[in-house]
């Protein structure tokens, strides 16, 4: 089980109305709806633990330069869903417990001014960071094992980009961040927590 803790003529009027439509931003009803990326199409990694606890130590500040609260998808929520999709407790008779600890799930922004370059507009750089630790504790043997991934991704776009385009960029940024994280953390689990994994990948043997 996973426990989550944390047309004038008609023609002319048509041109006018079409032009007006471009002057106003899209309403919220017309904006695309984004959802957090999922990894439930992959086989879960079965751990020799009786319970998996997901703990978030990340506390958003809701003040700039931190802007993760403006994103259409949450890095913190995606991290929790990743644990739900990719990890499975598979030994309920065991006293061992796994902890998935979200240490950072932030996004910061910084302005890159164009200076005196007339034809260049200011740009904004976003940096998304995900730091997560998976720790397995065996109270019977008084032992612990853990692995950590510190993943980040940067995006730079013109400062005058409209909100619809921003959200599209931001959504893609988070998806790429987690694709990279998923690959790295999966590798780490098989390498550093191998003794706690039931369904280990089979390496081909050549003769």
PDB file of C-alpha atoms in Angstrom, residues 21-171:
ATOM      1  CA  UNK A  21     -10.524  38.470 -31.331  1.00  0.00           C
ATOM      2  CA  UNK A  22      -6.756  38.699 -31.467  1.00  0.00           C
ATOM      3  CA  UNK A  23      -6.718  41.758 -29.195  1.00  0.00           C
ATOM      4  CA  UNK A  24      -8.164  39.961 -26.218  1.00  0.00           C
ATOM      5  CA  UNK A  25      -6.529  37.042 -24.384  1.00  0.00           C
ATOM      6  CA  UNK A  26      -8.207  33.686 -24.300  1.00  0.00           C
ATOM      7  CA  UNK A  27     -10.727  33.233 -21.546  1.00  0.00           C
ATOM      8  CA  UNK A  28     -10.050  30.633 -18.907  1.00  0.00           C
ATOM      9  CA  UNK A  29     -12.748  28.439 -20.430  1.00  0.00           C
ATOM     10  CA  UNK A  30     -10.799  28.300 -23.705  1.00  0.00           C
ATOM     11  CA  UNK A  31      -7.408  27.562 -22.169  1.00  0.00           C
ATOM     12  CA  UNK A  32      -6.115  23.981 -22.485  1.00  0.00           C
ATOM     13  CA  UNK A  33      -6.463  21.789 -19.419  1.00  0.00           C
ATOM     14  CA  UNK A  34      -3.287  20.071 -18.332  1.00  0.00           C
ATOM     15  CA  UNK A  35      -2.880  17.122 -16.015  1.00  0.00           C
ATOM     16  CA  UNK A  36       0.136  15.770 -14.203  1.00  0.00           C
ATOM     17  CA  UNK A  37       2.113  13.162 -16.199  1.00  0.00           C
ATOM     18  CA  UNK A  38       1.560   9.558 -15.138  1.00  0.00           C
ATOM     19  CA  UNK A  39       3.793   6.503 -15.305  1.00  0.00           C
ATOM     20  CA  UNK A  40       1.196   3.797 -14.739  1.00  0.00           C
ATOM     21  CA  UNK A  41       1.846   2.117 -18.104  1.00  0.00           C
ATOM     22  CA  UNK A  42       5.182   0.839 -16.803  1.00  0.00           C
ATOM     23  CA  UNK A  43       5.474  -2.219 -14.612  1.00  0.00           C
ATOM     24  CA  UNK A  44       5.731  -1.117 -10.971  1.00  0.00           C
ATOM     25  CA  UNK A  45       8.933  -1.867  -9.109  1.00  0.00           C
ATOM     26  CA  UNK A  46       7.995  -4.366  -6.412  1.00  0.00           C
ATOM     27  CA  UNK A  47       9.814  -3.712  -3.164  1.00  0.00           C
ATOM     28  CA  UNK A  48      10.347  -6.129  -0.282  1.00  0.00           C
ATOM     29  CA  UNK A  49       8.563  -3.810   2.139  1.00  0.00           C
ATOM     30  CA  UNK A  50       5.191  -3.849   3.886  1.00  0.00           C
ATOM     31  CA  UNK A  51       4.497  -0.158   3.412  1.00  0.00           C
ATOM     32  CA  UNK A  52       5.532   2.837   1.306  1.00  0.00           C
ATOM     33  CA  UNK A  53       5.156   6.264   2.866  1.00  0.00           C
ATOM     34  CA  UNK A  54       5.349   9.384   0.712  1.00  0.00           C
ATOM     35  CA  UNK A  55       6.589  12.386   2.661  1.00  0.00           C
ATOM     36  CA  UNK A  56       6.900  15.919   1.305  1.00  0.00           C
ATOM     37  CA  UNK A  57       9.374  18.215   3.023  1.00  0.00           C
ATOM     38  CA  UNK A  58       8.840  20.884   0.372  1.00  0.00           C
ATOM     39  CA  UNK A  59       7.023  24.038   1.474  1.00  0.00           C
ATOM     40  CA  UNK A  60       6.180  26.488  -1.345  1.00  0.00           C
ATOM     41  CA  UNK A  61       6.701  30.136  -0.497  1.00  0.00           C
ATOM     42  CA  UNK A  62       4.202  31.589  -3.027  1.00  0.00           C
ATOM     43  CA  UNK A  63       6.529  34.555  -3.522  1.00  0.00           C
ATOM     44  CA  UNK A  64       8.880  35.329  -6.371  1.00  0.00           C
ATOM     45  CA  UNK A  65      11.367  34.218  -7.522  1.00  0.00           C
ATOM     46  CA  UNK A  66       9.454  31.010  -6.707  1.00  0.00           C
ATOM     47  CA  UNK A  67       6.651  30.477  -9.244  1.00  0.00           C
ATOM     48  CA  UNK A  68       5.769  26.775  -8.993  1.00  0.00           C
ATOM     49  CA  UNK A  69       2.265  27.759  -7.826  1.00  0.00           C
ATOM     50  CA  UNK A  70       1.645  29.409 -11.228  1.00  0.00           C
ATOM     51  CA  UNK A  71       2.285  26.208 -13.172  1.00  0.00           C
ATOM     52  CA  UNK A  72      -0.713  24.307 -14.611  1.00  0.00           C
ATOM     53  CA  UNK A  73       0.792  21.076 -13.251  1.00  0.00           C
ATOM     54  CA  UNK A  74       2.430  20.584  -9.884  1.00  0.00           C
ATOM     55  CA  UNK A  75       5.893  19.064  -9.560  1.00  0.00           C
ATOM     56  CA  UNK A  76       5.128  18.043  -5.979  1.00  0.00           C
ATOM     57  CA  UNK A  77       1.849  16.323  -6.943  1.00  0.00           C
ATOM     58  CA  UNK A  78       3.518  14.627  -9.914  1.00  0.00           C
ATOM     59  CA  UNK A  79       6.221  13.294  -7.592  1.00  0.00           C
ATOM     60  CA  UNK A  80       3.564  11.750  -5.346  1.00  0.00           C
ATOM     61  CA  UNK A  81       1.796  10.226  -8.361  1.00  0.00           C
ATOM     62  CA  UNK A  82       5.119   8.878  -9.631  1.00  0.00           C
ATOM     63  CA  UNK A  83       5.609   7.002  -6.374  1.00  0.00           C
ATOM     64  CA  UNK A  84       2.065   5.640  -6.606  1.00  0.00           C
ATOM     65  CA  UNK A  85       2.591   4.502 -10.213  1.00  0.00           C
ATOM     66  CA  UNK A  86       6.134   3.162 -10.073  1.00  0.00           C
ATOM     67  CA  UNK A  87       6.522   1.645  -6.605  1.00  0.00           C
ATOM     68  CA  UNK A  88       4.626  -1.222  -4.989  1.00  0.00           C
ATOM     69  CA  UNK A  89       4.901  -2.744  -1.540  1.00  0.00           C
ATOM     70  CA  UNK A  90       5.034  -6.494  -2.143  1.00  0.00           C
ATOM     71  CA  UNK A  91       6.003  -8.112   1.161  1.00  0.00           C
ATOM     72  CA  UNK A  92       3.317  -7.519   3.783  1.00  0.00           C
ATOM     73  CA  UNK A  93       4.907  -9.949   6.249  1.00  0.00           C
ATOM     74  CA  UNK A  94       8.040  -7.824   6.331  1.00  0.00           C
ATOM     75  CA  UNK A  95       8.808  -5.182   8.915  1.00  0.00           C
ATOM     76  CA  UNK A  96      10.730  -3.138   6.350  1.00  0.00           C
ATOM     77  CA  UNK A  97       9.290   0.236   5.358  1.00  0.00           C
ATOM     78  CA  UNK A  98      10.095   2.426   2.362  1.00  0.00           C
ATOM     79  CA  UNK A  99       9.952   6.209   2.518  1.00  0.00           C
ATOM     80  CA  UNK A 100       9.732   8.428  -0.562  1.00  0.00           C
ATOM     81  CA  UNK A 101      10.897  11.858   0.565  1.00  0.00           C
ATOM     82  CA  UNK A 102      10.252  14.894  -1.658  1.00  0.00           C
ATOM     83  CA  UNK A 103      12.879  17.412  -0.619  1.00  0.00           C
ATOM     84  CA  UNK A 104      12.447  20.000  -3.377  1.00  0.00           C
ATOM     85  CA  UNK A 105       9.758  20.532  -6.030  1.00  0.00           C
ATOM     86  CA  UNK A 106      10.304  24.166  -6.883  1.00  0.00           C
ATOM     87  CA  UNK A 107      10.391  26.448  -9.909  1.00  0.00           C
ATOM     88  CA  UNK A 108      12.202  29.776  -9.896  1.00  0.00           C
ATOM     89  CA  UNK A 109      12.230  32.554 -12.483  1.00  0.00           C
ATOM     90  CA  UNK A 110      14.838  35.170 -13.364  1.00  0.00           C
ATOM     91  CA  UNK A 111      14.712  38.046 -15.836  1.00  0.00           C
ATOM     92  CA  UNK A 112      17.315  38.339 -18.565  1.00  0.00           C
ATOM     93  CA  UNK A 113      17.222  41.937 -19.792  1.00  0.00           C
ATOM     94  CA  UNK A 114      18.037  42.697 -23.412  1.00  0.00           C
ATOM     95  CA  UNK A 115      20.067  45.799 -22.536  1.00  0.00           C
ATOM     96  CA  UNK A 116      20.457  48.236 -25.416  1.00  0.00           C
ATOM     97  CA  UNK A 117      19.654  45.732 -28.125  1.00  0.00           C
ATOM     98  CA  UNK A 118      16.665  47.333 -29.861  1.00  0.00           C
ATOM     99  CA  UNK A 119      15.336  44.259 -31.616  1.00  0.00           C
ATOM    100  CA  UNK A 120      15.723  41.849 -28.698  1.00  0.00           C
ATOM    101  CA  UNK A 121      13.075  41.629 -26.010  1.00  0.00           C
ATOM    102  CA  UNK A 122      13.642  40.693 -22.382  1.00  0.00           C
ATOM    103  CA  UNK A 123      13.546  37.000 -21.636  1.00  0.00           C
ATOM    104  CA  UNK A 124      12.561  34.972 -18.588  1.00  0.00           C
ATOM    105  CA  UNK A 125      14.440  31.895 -17.458  1.00  0.00           C
ATOM    106  CA  UNK A 126      12.667  29.209 -15.465  1.00  0.00           C
ATOM    107  CA  UNK A 127      14.446  26.515 -13.502  1.00  0.00           C
ATOM    108  CA  UNK A 128      12.466  23.501 -12.261  1.00  0.00           C
ATOM    109  CA  UNK A 129      14.049  21.370  -9.559  1.00  0.00           C
ATOM    110  CA  UNK A 130      13.095  17.973  -8.181  1.00  0.00           C
ATOM    111  CA  UNK A 131      15.036  16.367  -5.369  1.00  0.00           C
ATOM    112  CA  UNK A 132      13.777  13.033  -4.103  1.00  0.00           C
ATOM    113  CA  UNK A 133      15.159  10.358  -1.798  1.00  0.00           C
ATOM    114  CA  UNK A 134      13.951   6.775  -1.451  1.00  0.00           C
ATOM    115  CA  UNK A 135      14.931   5.205   1.846  1.00  0.00           C
ATOM    116  CA  UNK A 136      14.275   1.667   3.052  1.00  0.00           C
ATOM    117  CA  UNK A 137      14.529   0.885   6.746  1.00  0.00           C
ATOM    118  CA  UNK A 138      14.813  -2.597   8.237  1.00  0.00           C
ATOM    119  CA  UNK A 139      14.157  -2.260  11.996  1.00  0.00           C
ATOM    120  CA  UNK A 140      14.888  -5.922  12.680  1.00  0.00           C
ATOM    121  CA  UNK A 141      18.434  -5.700  11.359  1.00  0.00           C
ATOM    122  CA  UNK A 142      18.876  -2.053  12.308  1.00  0.00           C
ATOM    123  CA  UNK A 143      19.843  -1.221   8.732  1.00  0.00           C
ATOM    124  CA  UNK A 144      19.004   1.393   6.128  1.00  0.00           C
ATOM    125  CA  UNK A 145      19.617   1.894   2.440  1.00  0.00           C
ATOM    126  CA  UNK A 146      18.775   4.894   0.299  1.00  0.00           C
ATOM    127  CA  UNK A 147      19.187   6.507  -3.080  1.00  0.00           C
ATOM    128  CA  UNK A 148      18.740  10.093  -4.184  1.00  0.00           C
ATOM    129  CA  UNK A 149      18.093  11.933  -7.451  1.00  0.00           C
ATOM    130  CA  UNK A 150      18.596  15.655  -7.926  1.00  0.00           C
ATOM    131  CA  UNK A 151      16.948  16.537 -11.259  1.00  0.00           C
ATOM    132  CA  UNK A 152      16.518  19.948 -12.854  1.00  0.00           C
ATOM    133  CA  UNK A 153      15.515  21.513 -16.146  1.00  0.00           C
ATOM    134  CA  UNK A 154      15.702  25.075 -17.490  1.00  0.00           C
ATOM    135  CA  UNK A 155      13.517  26.960 -19.962  1.00  0.00           C
ATOM    136  CA  UNK A 156      14.010  30.448 -21.415  1.00  0.00           C
ATOM    137  CA  UNK A 157      11.170  32.258 -23.230  1.00  0.00           C
ATOM    138  CA  UNK A 158      10.384  35.878 -24.202  1.00  0.00           C
ATOM    139  CA  UNK A 159       9.035  37.883 -21.266  1.00  0.00           C
ATOM    140  CA  UNK A 160       5.983  38.982 -23.285  1.00  0.00           C
ATOM    141  CA  UNK A 161       4.849  35.406 -24.011  1.00  0.00           C
ATOM    142  CA  UNK A 162       1.093  35.144 -23.389  1.00  0.00           C
ATOM    143  CA  UNK A 163      -0.270  32.923 -20.626  1.00  0.00           C
ATOM    144  CA  UNK A 164      -1.585  30.196 -22.958  1.00  0.00           C
ATOM    145  CA  UNK A 165       1.860  29.728 -24.529  1.00  0.00           C
ATOM    146  CA  UNK A 166       3.560  29.924 -21.134  1.00  0.00           C
ATOM    147  CA  UNK A 167       1.422  27.147 -19.756  1.00  0.00           C
ATOM    148  CA  UNK A 168       2.165  25.013 -22.792  1.00  0.00           C
ATOM    149  CA  UNK A 169       5.896  25.529 -22.302  1.00  0.00           C
ATOM    150  CA  UNK A 170       5.657  24.939 -18.559  1.00  0.00           C
ATOM    151  CA  UNK A 171       3.685  21.730 -19.014  1.00  0.00           C
TER     152      UNK A 171
END
